[in-house]
């Protein structure tokens, strides 16, 4: 059997001539134009990045290597009797574009197993964090601490052929990804399981099951973990976390710098922190309601109150999507099956009905529909992870899988240092004047 790394090496060799030809023969072909509102408005929609790992259609949602989420869940191998596929199989798919066999997945599980053990100093760094720190800076710092282990950085210093950049990046990636469940679970133990001992990793378990085990959560939290990591893994290249990881890696910073940076981008409330915000916002309402489920009118009032105070409704809207996020729908289906009588789910269910028409009526949001973050926290809460500050760490573990797969391919295809051009406001005004004749 060809190992994942051997297959990847073959796929890279097959792919390189495509990128080379596009660049050498068609480099001047115009594929997009840029407007003033795109330049001022966060570069929305400008086609300026390449990835073959995932594609986000505004109407349909995410596809991983051409597969929709339901297809990925159907096709990837799963542990016996379980609903959610192996995370290791997803990593294989993202890297190669192929659905792995059981045997190929077992090989990746073994690779991850060999690389799981955390250096002692990582525990010490986590232990040394001041009281009341948010788990995201701890997570980011724990990753950063391990930069000294980077093969890429060591090899680069002694001299590395550009063609071979991807190889030590691949090794760094496996070393880092294998450790993320251990880091996440230890941060959880440290912050929220006061006085309790760390649960040791179980070498017989896959990525998701081992995470559930170290979190001290019973089944089906293993399925919940696999589902969570899988659906959060990648969302094209332009979102803040993916783009940050890609940008930092483009300076040939190694995977530790790049993933730590992407974690910092994920920690913003308009991005990954929104899952925590949803729970915080709903808990506030729950407190006001004394735990009772509000009527639709009461819910509408709460939503309007939030909007009228100049805040966003967390978990709704998206920079690209224009329909309900399929990651939301997948989690909603899971919730309807396993937690439909849960009070908090009833809140979320009601939001699904109440929020979109209100956002439409308000007339600002381009997409009134829910995104992934509107559902994920409720599932975690139901299965006993009620410390919602932790939710973005879970998002980060999943997102690291997709970003690092992208960075390996960035290196393989020799994508250069990223360096877009900026202009001044006066220059913009001059350009507008030239194009329209309007004076400023
Ligand atoms: N509630 C209230 N207003 C919203 C809104 C929401 N959920 N979503 C968008 N808007 C507002 C924007 O704030 C903006 O207002 P201003 O014109 O006053 O600045 C206007 O509608 C237009 O925004 P947009 O073009 O539709 O959306 P953007 O691309 O600018 O932003 C996003 C996208 C996700 C940041 C935004 O929808 C939002 O803030 N949502 C709530 C936070 C959230 O759920 N984030 C998680 C996204 C998924 C993820 O990355 O994890």
Short mmCIF file of N, CA and C in Angstrom, two decimals, residues 60-206:
data_model
loop_
_atom_site.label_atom_id
_atom_site.label_comp_id
_atom_site.label_asym_id
_atom_site.label_seq_id
_atom_site.Cartn_x
_atom_site.Cartn_y
_atom_site.Cartn_z
N UNK A 60 -24.62 26.99 -2.22
CA UNK A 60 -24.61 25.58 -1.81
C UNK A 60 -23.84 25.33 -0.51
N UNK A 61 -22.81 26.16 -0.24
CA UNK A 61 -21.97 25.92 0.92
C UNK A 61 -20.70 25.19 0.55
N UNK A 62 -20.05 24.67 1.55
CA UNK A 62 -18.70 24.13 1.37
C UNK A 62 -18.68 22.76 0.69
N UNK A 63 -17.66 22.56 -0.14
CA UNK A 63 -17.31 21.23 -0.65
C UNK A 63 -15.86 20.98 -0.30
N UNK A 64 -15.57 19.81 0.23
CA UNK A 64 -14.19 19.41 0.47
C UNK A 64 -13.77 18.54 -0.72
N UNK A 65 -12.75 18.99 -1.43
CA UNK A 65 -12.26 18.22 -2.58
C UNK A 65 -13.41 17.77 -3.49
N UNK A 66 -14.36 18.67 -3.68
CA UNK A 66 -15.46 18.38 -4.58
C UNK A 66 -16.64 17.67 -3.93
N UNK A 67 -16.51 17.22 -2.70
CA UNK A 67 -17.60 16.49 -2.03
C UNK A 67 -18.37 17.43 -1.09
N UNK A 68 -19.71 17.34 -1.13
CA UNK A 68 -20.51 18.10 -0.15
C UNK A 68 -20.32 17.45 1.22
N UNK A 69 -20.74 18.16 2.25
CA UNK A 69 -20.59 17.60 3.61
C UNK A 69 -21.31 16.26 3.78
N UNK A 70 -22.60 16.16 3.35
CA UNK A 70 -23.26 14.85 3.49
C UNK A 70 -22.49 13.75 2.75
N UNK A 71 -21.93 14.08 1.58
CA UNK A 71 -21.15 13.07 0.84
C UNK A 71 -19.91 12.66 1.62
N UNK A 72 -19.24 13.64 2.21
CA UNK A 72 -18.03 13.33 3.00
C UNK A 72 -18.40 12.40 4.15
N UNK A 73 -19.51 12.72 4.82
CA UNK A 73 -19.93 11.88 5.95
C UNK A 73 -20.30 10.47 5.49
N UNK A 74 -20.85 10.38 4.30
CA UNK A 74 -21.27 9.07 3.79
C UNK A 74 -20.06 8.23 3.33
N UNK A 75 -19.13 8.89 2.67
CA UNK A 75 -18.07 8.14 1.99
C UNK A 75 -16.86 7.81 2.86
N UNK A 76 -16.52 8.69 3.81
CA UNK A 76 -15.29 8.43 4.59
C UNK A 76 -15.50 7.27 5.57
N UNK A 77 -14.47 6.45 5.77
CA UNK A 77 -14.59 5.35 6.74
C UNK A 77 -14.87 5.86 8.16
N UNK A 78 -15.67 5.05 8.89
CA UNK A 78 -16.04 5.43 10.26
C UNK A 78 -15.64 4.31 11.22
N UNK A 79 -15.44 4.64 12.49
CA UNK A 79 -15.26 3.56 13.47
C UNK A 79 -16.54 2.72 13.51
N UNK A 80 -16.41 1.45 13.83
CA UNK A 80 -17.57 0.53 13.82
C UNK A 80 -18.72 1.05 14.68
N UNK A 81 -19.92 1.09 14.11
CA UNK A 81 -21.11 1.46 14.86
C UNK A 81 -21.23 2.96 15.14
N UNK A 82 -20.36 3.77 14.53
CA UNK A 82 -20.38 5.20 14.80
C UNK A 82 -20.93 5.99 13.61
N UNK A 83 -21.31 7.25 13.90
CA UNK A 83 -21.93 8.07 12.85
C UNK A 83 -20.96 8.98 12.12
N UNK A 84 -19.95 9.46 12.87
CA UNK A 84 -19.05 10.45 12.26
C UNK A 84 -17.74 9.78 11.83
N UNK A 85 -17.26 10.13 10.64
CA UNK A 85 -16.04 9.50 10.11
C UNK A 85 -14.78 9.86 10.92
N UNK A 86 -13.75 9.08 10.66
CA UNK A 86 -12.44 9.36 11.27
C UNK A 86 -11.90 10.71 10.79
N UNK A 87 -11.37 11.48 11.72
CA UNK A 87 -10.71 12.74 11.39
C UNK A 87 -9.48 12.46 10.51
N UNK A 88 -8.81 11.35 10.81
CA UNK A 88 -7.61 11.00 10.04
C UNK A 88 -7.96 10.76 8.57
N UNK A 89 -9.15 10.22 8.32
CA UNK A 89 -9.59 9.98 6.94
C UNK A 89 -9.86 11.29 6.23
N UNK A 90 -10.41 12.24 6.99
CA UNK A 90 -10.65 13.57 6.40
C UNK A 90 -9.33 14.22 6.01
N UNK A 91 -8.35 14.11 6.88
CA UNK A 91 -7.03 14.70 6.58
C UNK A 91 -6.47 14.09 5.29
N UNK A 92 -6.65 12.79 5.16
CA UNK A 92 -6.20 12.08 3.95
C UNK A 92 -6.92 12.64 2.72
N UNK A 93 -8.22 12.81 2.84
CA UNK A 93 -9.00 13.34 1.72
C UNK A 93 -8.56 14.76 1.36
N UNK A 94 -8.40 15.61 2.38
CA UNK A 94 -8.03 17.00 2.10
C UNK A 94 -6.67 17.07 1.41
N UNK A 95 -5.74 16.22 1.84
CA UNK A 95 -4.40 16.27 1.26
C UNK A 95 -4.34 15.69 -0.15
N UNK A 96 -5.06 14.60 -0.38
CA UNK A 96 -4.87 13.86 -1.64
C UNK A 96 -6.03 14.01 -2.62
N UNK A 97 -7.21 14.36 -2.13
CA UNK A 97 -8.40 14.40 -2.98
C UNK A 97 -9.04 13.04 -3.12
N UNK A 98 -8.48 12.01 -2.49
CA UNK A 98 -9.03 10.66 -2.60
C UNK A 98 -9.71 10.23 -1.30
N UNK A 99 -10.80 9.48 -1.43
CA UNK A 99 -11.42 8.86 -0.25
C UNK A 99 -10.55 7.67 0.14
N UNK A 100 -10.02 7.66 1.36
CA UNK A 100 -9.13 6.56 1.73
C UNK A 100 -9.87 5.27 2.04
N UNK A 101 -9.17 4.15 1.92
CA UNK A 101 -9.72 2.87 2.35
C UNK A 101 -9.54 2.77 3.87
N UNK A 102 -10.16 1.75 4.48
CA UNK A 102 -10.00 1.51 5.93
C UNK A 102 -8.51 1.36 6.26
N UNK A 103 -7.81 0.63 5.38
CA UNK A 103 -6.39 0.36 5.63
C UNK A 103 -5.56 1.65 5.57
N UNK A 104 -5.89 2.50 4.61
CA UNK A 104 -5.16 3.77 4.50
C UNK A 104 -5.43 4.66 5.71
N UNK A 105 -6.68 4.63 6.19
CA UNK A 105 -7.00 5.42 7.38
C UNK A 105 -6.23 4.87 8.59
N UNK A 106 -6.18 3.55 8.70
CA UNK A 106 -5.48 2.92 9.84
C UNK A 106 -4.01 3.35 9.86
N UNK A 107 -3.45 3.50 8.68
CA UNK A 107 -2.05 3.92 8.58
C UNK A 107 -1.87 5.36 9.11
N UNK A 108 -2.82 6.24 8.76
CA UNK A 108 -2.73 7.63 9.26
C UNK A 108 -2.96 7.67 10.77
N UNK A 109 -3.92 6.86 11.24
CA UNK A 109 -4.17 6.81 12.70
C UNK A 109 -2.87 6.43 13.41
N UNK A 110 -2.16 5.47 12.82
CA UNK A 110 -0.91 5.02 13.41
C UNK A 110 0.14 6.14 13.42
N UNK A 111 0.21 6.88 12.31
CA UNK A 111 1.16 8.02 12.23
C UNK A 111 0.86 9.03 13.34
N UNK A 112 -0.41 9.35 13.50
CA UNK A 112 -0.80 10.33 14.52
C UNK A 112 -0.47 9.78 15.92
N UNK A 113 -0.75 8.50 16.11
CA UNK A 113 -0.53 7.87 17.43
C UNK A 113 0.93 8.01 17.84
N UNK A 114 1.84 7.81 16.88
CA UNK A 114 3.27 7.84 17.19
C UNK A 114 3.75 9.24 17.58
N UNK A 115 2.94 10.26 17.21
CA UNK A 115 3.43 11.63 17.38
C UNK A 115 2.65 12.41 18.45
N UNK A 116 1.86 11.67 19.24
CA UNK A 116 0.94 12.35 20.17
C UNK A 116 1.57 12.99 21.39
N UNK A 117 2.66 12.38 21.87
CA UNK A 117 3.14 12.76 23.21
C UNK A 117 3.61 14.22 23.25
N UNK A 118 3.06 14.94 24.22
CA UNK A 118 3.39 16.36 24.36
C UNK A 118 4.68 16.52 25.14
N UNK A 119 5.58 17.39 24.68
CA UNK A 119 6.76 17.67 25.51
C UNK A 119 6.31 18.23 26.87
N UNK A 120 7.05 17.89 27.90
CA UNK A 120 6.72 18.33 29.26
C UNK A 120 6.55 19.86 29.34
N UNK A 121 7.43 20.56 28.59
CA UNK A 121 7.41 22.03 28.72
C UNK A 121 6.08 22.62 28.25
N UNK A 122 5.32 21.90 27.42
CA UNK A 122 4.03 22.45 26.98
C UNK A 122 3.06 22.49 28.18
N UNK A 123 3.07 21.40 28.96
CA UNK A 123 2.23 21.41 30.18
C UNK A 123 2.64 22.55 31.10
N UNK A 124 3.96 22.75 31.19
CA UNK A 124 4.45 23.79 32.11
C UNK A 124 4.02 25.18 31.64
N UNK A 125 4.06 25.39 30.33
CA UNK A 125 3.63 26.70 29.80
C UNK A 125 2.14 26.91 30.09
N UNK A 126 1.35 25.86 29.86
CA UNK A 126 -0.10 25.97 30.12
C UNK A 126 -0.32 26.24 31.62
N UNK A 127 0.40 25.51 32.45
CA UNK A 127 0.26 25.69 33.91
C UNK A 127 0.63 27.11 34.34
N UNK A 128 1.58 27.72 33.60
CA UNK A 128 2.11 29.02 34.03
C UNK A 128 1.21 30.19 33.64
N UNK A 129 0.16 29.93 32.85
CA UNK A 129 -0.70 31.04 32.43
C UNK A 129 -1.43 31.67 33.62
N UNK A 130 -1.54 33.01 33.63
CA UNK A 130 -2.20 33.65 34.77
C UNK A 130 -3.68 33.28 34.84
N UNK A 131 -4.18 33.34 36.04
CA UNK A 131 -5.58 32.98 36.30
C UNK A 131 -6.52 33.78 35.41
N UNK A 132 -7.60 33.16 35.01
CA UNK A 132 -8.67 33.79 34.25
C UNK A 132 -8.29 34.10 32.80
N UNK A 133 -7.18 33.55 32.31
CA UNK A 133 -6.86 33.74 30.89
C UNK A 133 -7.91 33.01 30.07
N UNK A 134 -8.23 33.56 28.92
CA UNK A 134 -9.13 32.87 28.00
C UNK A 134 -8.39 31.68 27.40
N UNK A 135 -9.07 30.57 27.13
CA UNK A 135 -8.36 29.40 26.59
C UNK A 135 -7.70 29.62 25.23
N UNK A 136 -8.16 30.60 24.44
CA UNK A 136 -7.55 30.79 23.12
C UNK A 136 -6.09 31.28 23.19
N UNK A 137 -5.76 32.30 24.02
CA UNK A 137 -4.33 32.63 24.11
C UNK A 137 -3.50 31.48 24.65
N UNK A 138 -4.06 30.68 25.53
CA UNK A 138 -3.29 29.53 26.05
C UNK A 138 -3.03 28.54 24.92
N UNK A 139 -4.08 28.32 24.11
CA UNK A 139 -3.96 27.37 22.99
C UNK A 139 -2.90 27.86 22.00
N UNK A 140 -2.99 29.14 21.68
CA UNK A 140 -2.05 29.72 20.72
C UNK A 140 -0.62 29.64 21.25
N UNK A 141 -0.44 29.98 22.52
CA UNK A 141 0.91 29.97 23.11
C UNK A 141 1.46 28.54 23.20
N UNK A 142 0.59 27.58 23.52
CA UNK A 142 1.05 26.19 23.63
C UNK A 142 1.61 25.72 22.28
N UNK A 143 0.94 26.11 21.21
CA UNK A 143 1.41 25.74 19.86
C UNK A 143 2.74 26.45 19.58
N UNK A 144 2.77 27.72 19.90
CA UNK A 144 3.98 28.53 19.64
C UNK A 144 5.19 27.99 20.40
N UNK A 145 4.93 27.51 21.60
CA UNK A 145 6.02 26.98 22.42
C UNK A 145 6.76 25.85 21.71
N UNK A 146 6.04 25.11 20.88
CA UNK A 146 6.66 23.94 20.23
C UNK A 146 7.41 24.29 18.95
N UNK A 147 7.50 25.58 18.64
CA UNK A 147 8.18 25.98 17.39
C UNK A 147 9.61 25.44 17.37
N UNK A 148 10.21 25.30 18.53
CA UNK A 148 11.59 24.79 18.58
C UNK A 148 11.72 23.39 18.00
N UNK A 149 10.58 22.68 17.83
CA UNK A 149 10.62 21.32 17.30
C UNK A 149 10.57 21.31 15.76
N UNK A 150 10.43 22.48 15.14
CA UNK A 150 10.14 22.48 13.69
C UNK A 150 11.29 21.91 12.84
N UNK A 151 10.95 20.86 12.07
CA UNK A 151 11.91 20.28 11.11
C UNK A 151 12.18 21.27 10.00
N UNK A 152 11.08 21.92 9.55
CA UNK A 152 11.22 22.83 8.42
C UNK A 152 12.26 23.91 8.75
N UNK A 153 12.11 24.53 9.92
CA UNK A 153 13.03 25.62 10.27
C UNK A 153 14.46 25.11 10.37
N UNK A 154 14.63 23.93 10.95
CA UNK A 154 16.00 23.38 11.10
C UNK A 154 16.59 23.09 9.72
N UNK A 155 15.79 22.45 8.87
CA UNK A 155 16.31 22.08 7.54
C UNK A 155 16.57 23.32 6.70
N UNK A 156 15.71 24.33 6.84
CA UNK A 156 15.88 25.55 6.06
C UNK A 156 17.22 26.21 6.41
N UNK A 157 17.53 26.15 7.70
CA UNK A 157 18.78 26.79 8.13
C UNK A 157 20.01 26.13 7.53
N UNK A 158 19.95 24.80 7.34
CA UNK A 158 21.13 24.15 6.76
C UNK A 158 21.09 24.13 5.23
N UNK A 159 19.96 24.54 4.66
CA UNK A 159 19.85 24.61 3.19
C UNK A 159 18.87 23.58 2.67
N UNK A 160 17.77 24.08 2.11
CA UNK A 160 16.70 23.19 1.65
C UNK A 160 16.28 23.61 0.25
N UNK A 161 16.22 22.64 -0.66
CA UNK A 161 15.77 22.91 -2.03
C UNK A 161 14.29 23.31 -2.02
N UNK A 162 13.93 24.33 -2.75
CA UNK A 162 12.55 24.82 -2.78
C UNK A 162 11.55 23.70 -3.13
N UNK A 163 11.97 22.80 -4.00
CA UNK A 163 11.10 21.67 -4.40
C UNK A 163 10.74 20.79 -3.21
N UNK A 164 11.60 20.82 -2.19
CA UNK A 164 11.41 19.92 -1.04
C UNK A 164 10.78 20.59 0.18
N UNK A 165 10.39 21.86 0.06
CA UNK A 165 9.82 22.57 1.22
C UNK A 165 8.65 21.81 1.85
N UNK A 166 7.86 21.17 0.98
CA UNK A 166 6.64 20.56 1.50
C UNK A 166 6.94 19.39 2.43
N UNK A 167 8.08 18.72 2.24
CA UNK A 167 8.35 17.48 2.97
C UNK A 167 8.49 17.71 4.49
N UNK A 168 9.43 18.60 4.94
CA UNK A 168 9.47 18.85 6.39
C UNK A 168 8.21 19.57 6.90
N UNK A 169 7.50 20.28 6.01
CA UNK A 169 6.23 20.92 6.42
C UNK A 169 5.21 19.83 6.73
N UNK A 170 5.22 18.78 5.90
CA UNK A 170 4.33 17.64 6.14
C UNK A 170 4.65 17.00 7.50
N UNK A 171 5.96 16.81 7.76
CA UNK A 171 6.35 16.18 9.03
C UNK A 171 5.94 17.06 10.22
N UNK A 172 6.18 18.37 10.09
CA UNK A 172 5.76 19.31 11.15
C UNK A 172 4.26 19.23 11.38
N UNK A 173 3.52 19.16 10.27
CA UNK A 173 2.05 19.16 10.37
C UNK A 173 1.57 17.93 11.14
N UNK A 174 2.07 16.77 10.76
CA UNK A 174 1.62 15.57 11.47
C UNK A 174 2.00 15.63 12.95
N UNK A 175 3.22 16.13 13.21
CA UNK A 175 3.65 16.24 14.61
C UNK A 175 2.75 17.18 15.39
N UNK A 176 2.34 18.28 14.75
CA UNK A 176 1.51 19.25 15.46
C UNK A 176 0.07 18.77 15.59
N UNK A 177 -0.53 18.33 14.48
CA UNK A 177 -1.95 17.94 14.53
C UNK A 177 -2.16 16.83 15.56
N UNK A 178 -1.25 15.88 15.61
CA UNK A 178 -1.41 14.75 16.53
C UNK A 178 -1.48 15.21 17.98
N UNK A 179 -0.88 16.37 18.24
CA UNK A 179 -0.81 16.85 19.63
C UNK A 179 -1.96 17.77 20.01
N UNK A 180 -2.71 18.26 19.03
CA UNK A 180 -3.74 19.26 19.35
C UNK A 180 -4.82 18.75 20.30
N UNK A 181 -5.30 17.48 20.13
CA UNK A 181 -6.30 17.01 21.10
C UNK A 181 -5.74 16.98 22.53
N UNK A 182 -4.46 16.62 22.65
CA UNK A 182 -3.84 16.57 23.99
C UNK A 182 -3.78 17.98 24.58
N UNK A 183 -3.39 18.94 23.74
CA UNK A 183 -3.29 20.33 24.23
C UNK A 183 -4.67 20.83 24.64
N UNK A 184 -5.65 20.63 23.75
CA UNK A 184 -7.01 21.11 24.03
C UNK A 184 -7.56 20.49 25.31
N UNK A 185 -7.42 19.18 25.44
CA UNK A 185 -7.97 18.49 26.61
C UNK A 185 -7.25 18.93 27.88
N UNK A 186 -5.95 19.20 27.77
CA UNK A 186 -5.24 19.63 28.98
C UNK A 186 -5.66 21.04 29.38
N UNK A 187 -5.86 21.91 28.40
CA UNK A 187 -6.34 23.28 28.73
C UNK A 187 -7.70 23.16 29.43
N UNK A 188 -8.53 22.27 28.93
CA UNK A 188 -9.87 22.08 29.53
C UNK A 188 -9.74 21.61 30.99
N UNK A 189 -8.88 20.61 31.18
CA UNK A 189 -8.67 20.08 32.55
C UNK A 189 -8.18 21.17 33.47
N UNK A 190 -7.20 21.89 32.98
CA UNK A 190 -6.56 22.92 33.79
C UNK A 190 -7.55 24.02 34.18
N UNK A 191 -8.36 24.46 33.22
CA UNK A 191 -9.25 25.60 33.48
C UNK A 191 -10.55 25.21 34.17
N UNK A 192 -11.07 24.01 33.83
CA UNK A 192 -12.46 23.74 34.24
C UNK A 192 -12.66 22.47 35.07
N UNK A 193 -11.61 21.65 35.22
CA UNK A 193 -11.81 20.43 36.02
C UNK A 193 -10.90 20.55 37.24
N UNK A 194 -11.21 21.57 38.01
CA UNK A 194 -10.32 21.97 39.08
C UNK A 194 -9.92 20.80 39.98
N UNK A 195 -8.63 20.70 40.22
CA UNK A 195 -8.15 19.68 41.16
C UNK A 195 -8.13 18.28 40.58
N UNK A 196 -8.74 18.10 39.40
CA UNK A 196 -8.75 16.74 38.85
C UNK A 196 -7.51 16.50 38.00
N UNK A 197 -7.11 15.22 38.02
CA UNK A 197 -5.89 14.87 37.28
C UNK A 197 -6.17 14.80 35.78
N UNK A 198 -5.14 15.06 35.01
CA UNK A 198 -5.24 14.92 33.56
C UNK A 198 -5.53 13.46 33.20
N UNK A 199 -6.44 13.24 32.28
CA UNK A 199 -6.70 11.87 31.82
C UNK A 199 -5.68 11.56 30.73
N UNK A 200 -4.95 10.48 30.93
CA UNK A 200 -3.90 10.11 29.97
C UNK A 200 -4.51 9.72 28.63
N UNK A 201 -3.77 10.01 27.59
CA UNK A 201 -4.17 9.63 26.23
C UNK A 201 -4.27 8.11 26.12
N UNK A 202 -5.23 7.63 25.32
CA UNK A 202 -5.35 6.17 25.09
C UNK A 202 -4.84 5.86 23.69
N UNK A 203 -3.70 5.18 23.59
CA UNK A 203 -3.08 4.96 22.27
C UNK A 203 -3.91 4.09 21.33
N UNK A 204 -4.95 3.43 21.86
CA UNK A 204 -5.77 2.58 20.99
C UNK A 204 -6.90 3.33 20.30
N UNK A 205 -7.02 4.61 20.61
CA UNK A 205 -8.18 5.35 20.08
C UNK A 205 -7.78 6.29 18.95
N UNK A 206 -8.75 6.57 18.08
CA UNK A 206 -8.53 7.52 16.99
C UNK A 206 -8.58 8.96 17.55
#
